Every structure is written in C-alpha cells, then in structure tokens.
Amino acid sequence: MSPRLARTLVHLALGALTLVTLVPLLWMLSVSFMPQGEASAFPPPLLPHHATVANYRLLFNSNGAGRYLGNSLALALITTLCSLVCNSLAGFAFAKLRFAGREALLRTLLAALVIPSQVAMMPLFLMMKWLGLVNSYAGVVLPAAAGIFGVFLVRQYALSIPDELLEAARIDGAGELRIFVRIVLPVLRPILVTLAVLTFLGSWNDFLWPLIVLTDQSMYTLPVALATLSREHAQDNELMMAGAVLTVLPVLLLFLALQRYYIRGILMGSVKG
Amino acid sequence: MRAGLAGWAFAAPALIIIGVFFFAPVLGAFAVSLTDFDLYALADLRNLRFVGLDNYLELLESRDFWRALGNTCYFVAAGVPLSIGASLAAALLVNSRLTRLPAFFRTVFFAPVVATLVAVALVWRYLLHTRYGLINWGLGGLGLSPIDWLGNPHWAMPAIILFAVWKNFGYNMIIFVAALQSIPGDLYEAAHLDGANGWQEFSRVTLPLLRPTTMLVGVLTVAGYFQLFAEPYVMTEGGPLQSTMSVLYLMYEQGFKWWNLGSASAIAFLLFLIVLAVTALELRLSRRREAA
C-alpha cells in the first residue's frame, strides 16, 4: 500500500468516526431551533426551515428551566468548593504528615474504592430523612463533599513535594496551616484544577442520587428535570432537544476550556486502578 | 507530635464526611438488608422486623431479579467488548503517524463522554424513533425496513448497547492512546527491519504490549457497565416487557417507588458481590495468561 493511500484510508476512517460522534450532537442542536412539530416528519429535516428560539423561551417561561439551571449550577459549584477544601487537606496529610494510623487508614480507603456508591443509598436516604435534609442542597452536597478518589488524586501529586521544603518552613517557625496555604497549595494548583473539573462535571451530570434525594420539583437539577419532563412531553421532540442542549452545553464548554486537566485526571485514575 | 496532631486535623474533614456519608451507610445497608424495612417502617420504626437472609432468599427465587440480572449481563457481555474494540480502533487511528490534527480528533471523540448522560440518552431516544429517527432513515437509504428499536423487546437492549458504545468509547480511547505512546518506537523499527507488515506489527508488537492496559480497561469497564441505570430509565423505562430492566433499576424501583428499602439493600449487596466475583475472576484469568 502506498503511503498516500494509507493516509487517505486513515483519514476516511477518522472522518466516518467523527461523523458518527458528532451527528447526534449536531442534530440535537439543529432540532432545538425548529418550530414545534417540524421534527416529526419523514424524511427527518436536517436543518430548521425557519430557525426559532421559541423552544428555549418555552423552556424558561413555562417549564422552570431557569430554576433547574440555577440548582445545577449552585450544587456543582458548592460541591466543587467543598471537595477542593476537604480532599486537598486530606490528600496532603496522607502524603506528607505522619500521624498514628495513617497507613492503616490509607489501606482501608483504597480497599473501599471497590464498593459502588449505590450500596450506601438506602441508609443514606434514611439518614437524610432523619436529618431533615431530603429535598435540600445539603442532601446532595454532603455525600460528595469529600471522596476517596479525590483524596488519592491529591495524595499522589503531593508525594512529589520535597520534604526539605516543608522542613525549612518549619524551622523558620511557620505553622502547619500556614505552610499548607503558602507553600503546598501553590504547588498543588494543577491537580486542584483537575479535581475541580472532575468534581464539577461529576456533580452536574449526576443522576441517581439527586433523583432520589430531591423530591420536590422546584429543587430538581437539570438532568432530573429533563428526565421527568421527557416522560410528560414524550412527543415534544423540539422542546426536549432544547432542554438537552441547555444541559449539555455548559459541561462541553467547560471541558473544551480545561480538557488538559480533565484528561490528566483520567490517566491518574487509571494508573492507580 | 505536632505533625501528628496536624495530620489528624488535616485529614479529619474528609474522613468524617467519608465515614458518616459512605462507610456508615454501607454498613447500615447490610443491617437494613436483614430487615423487612418498608413503607410501614418508614412511618414508624416499631414496625421493623429482623428477617435474617429472607430478602436474599426471596430475590434468588424471584423471576424479576433473575430477569434483571440476565439483562444486565447481556448489556455487559455485549457492551464491554464492543466498547473496548471501538476505543482501541479510535486510539490506533488517533495515534497513527499518518494522522493530521490528532488533538482535534481526540477532543471530538471524547465529547460524548463528558456530555450529560440523561440529555444524550434523550437525543438517542429520538434518533432511534421508529418513524422520525435519523437511524431508521439511514437504514431506509440502505434499502432496509425500519426497526422499532425501543418498542421491540428484541431490539431495545441492542439499541441501548449501541448508545452506550457511542457514549463511552472516548474514555478508554484516552487510556489506550497513552499506552500506545509509551511503546518505544525502536520496537516498531526493529519489526520493520525484520520485514513485518502493518498487521504483523499490530498483532506481534502492539497488542502484546497493550495487554496490561486492556486488562485494566476491561476490569473497570465491566464494573462500570454493571451499574446500568440511567439509559433504560430515560430511553425505555425498563421496557418493553421488562427487556431492559437492569439490576440497579430494579433496586431503584424496589427502594424508591415501592419503598421496600430492605429488599433494595439486598439487591445492592448482591450486585456488589457479583461485580466483586467477576472482577476476581478476570484478574485470576489474566494472571494465568501472563504466567503461560
């Protein structure tokens, strides 16, 4: 096979795969701008005849999308903030501070990584009920405010901080908290961006737990609201596609802006296994 | 000593949250699974009774549980090889010396992974629409008759598998690309000098060196695919004729639709044990292979 032919074949395959990957997303975007009913036709229209934002208007004016968008955004931001604080403190402690029981704890946490989260869900719901946190932001945020994976992500990175750096600061009389804020945090910055992106996307896309713990429609996040709406409006394809765009677009943009950090997180996660 | 105190203080917030909101409920789940916790107990705890392993025994005799487990195994057995195959193919293409703009293609292929599952499942439900969907329109163009994808019990699971492959292949692709890039170039040069063709290079150099990665990716993907839930929840509601009812969906319905929290906890534990057993089996098989 000539190099030129090989190159053409490779790019043909890449092109086909790109098409398969993007067509669903592009069609979602296109249909979201069609007037009600236009997409229920054969053959399926590829582009709107007269593009309109009516679906988005309907979504916000009579379906409470603003509320769901606000809930999703607030929950993802608060969860990210909590997870940054808790996991960075603990990750650093497990990497660089000696304390009694550290190794045993580390082994327990590592072993617990195999337990899937849904095992905890039934008692967690009862716990939230007794705490009066069903249907509250806290009910969604608290279980995700720290996580074993997050602790390990930070720990792996913090292991590379030289001990001499910390010792020097201690000899100068700096307290541990001051050392953490002044010396450790700046070094950890890249991995904290990774953790932030992973947590934000995870929280935004999360479905099962918010579906369980948020029982009042006004508290729904976008995915939960979208799943509920789609059961009531099974035929309103244009409206549903607008809802899907609204849900997907923020995370796609965030990913495009910070994909370097996101991919680092995946690779560190898989190396750790 | 000062460092010891600081260590505990620094680790405490995360440990408390993980302990209270993860470890405690996991242990609690086992306790709950040994009771008949239901709507009456939810209203008044005095109605709670200890039933031993009854929930587990009932599940093992229930047709719904075996059906859900069968569906989930179907999804795993067909979905995992297809997903990993797609991931590897995409990684080879992206990583090829011939490819221009590899970063562009890598980003495109990864987009479905970050897209919200519920939202893209809705998009696919529409793509798979019997009359107005693009997929049947495409089949029509090839001269094939339309398929009632999500309404036919034989086609609903394949449709969900197709969707899952599309949604997830980019994730493992990233891991494969990293592994491919770590293969030293002189190995290929040596193979080339020995007169190996493209296929031989792939099967004699690339594949054997990728084995640890493939194993890792396989174990993680199997464990992930056993958690099938949102896809059927959005696309089929477990139907038609329960053909896409998964174990996790059954747990959700038992727990939060019928409020049989005891039985739901037992389902969660059984699923966990099954995944654990399958993972152990995979690891053992891979070790035996490595030894051979």
mmCIF file of N, CA and C in Angstrom, chain A residues 1 113 136 140 189 240:
data_model
loop_
_atom_site.group_PDB
_atom_site.id
_atom_site.type_symbol
_atom_site.label_atom_id
_atom_site.label_comp_id
_atom_site.label_asym_id
_atom_site.label_seq_id
_atom_site.Cartn_x
_atom_site.Cartn_y
_atom_site.Cartn_z
ATOM 1 N N MET A 1 0.838 -1.193 0.000
ATOM 2 C CA MET A 1 0.000 0.000 0.000
ATOM 3 C C MET A 1 0.883 1.257 0.000
ATOM 4 N N LEU A 113 -12.537 1.556 47.713
ATOM 5 C CA LEU A 113 -12.797 2.091 46.369
ATOM 6 C C LEU A 113 -13.648 1.132 45.531
ATOM 7 N N SER A 136 -32.980 19.095 50.065
ATOM 8 C CA SER A 136 -32.181 20.295 50.325
ATOM 9 C C SER A 136 -30.875 20.183 49.552
ATOM 10 N N VAL A 140 -27.658 16.801 48.763
ATOM 11 C CA VAL A 140 -26.906 16.417 47.564
ATOM 12 C C VAL A 140 -25.417 16.642 47.773
ATOM 13 N N ARG A 189 -1.586 23.366 42.694
ATOM 14 C CA ARG A 189 -2.575 24.017 41.815
ATOM 15 C C ARG A 189 -3.018 23.183 40.617
ATOM 16 N N MET A 240 -37.653 18.989 23.950
ATOM 17 C CA MET A 240 -36.719 18.127 24.670
ATOM 18 C C MET A 240 -35.279 18.355 24.192
#
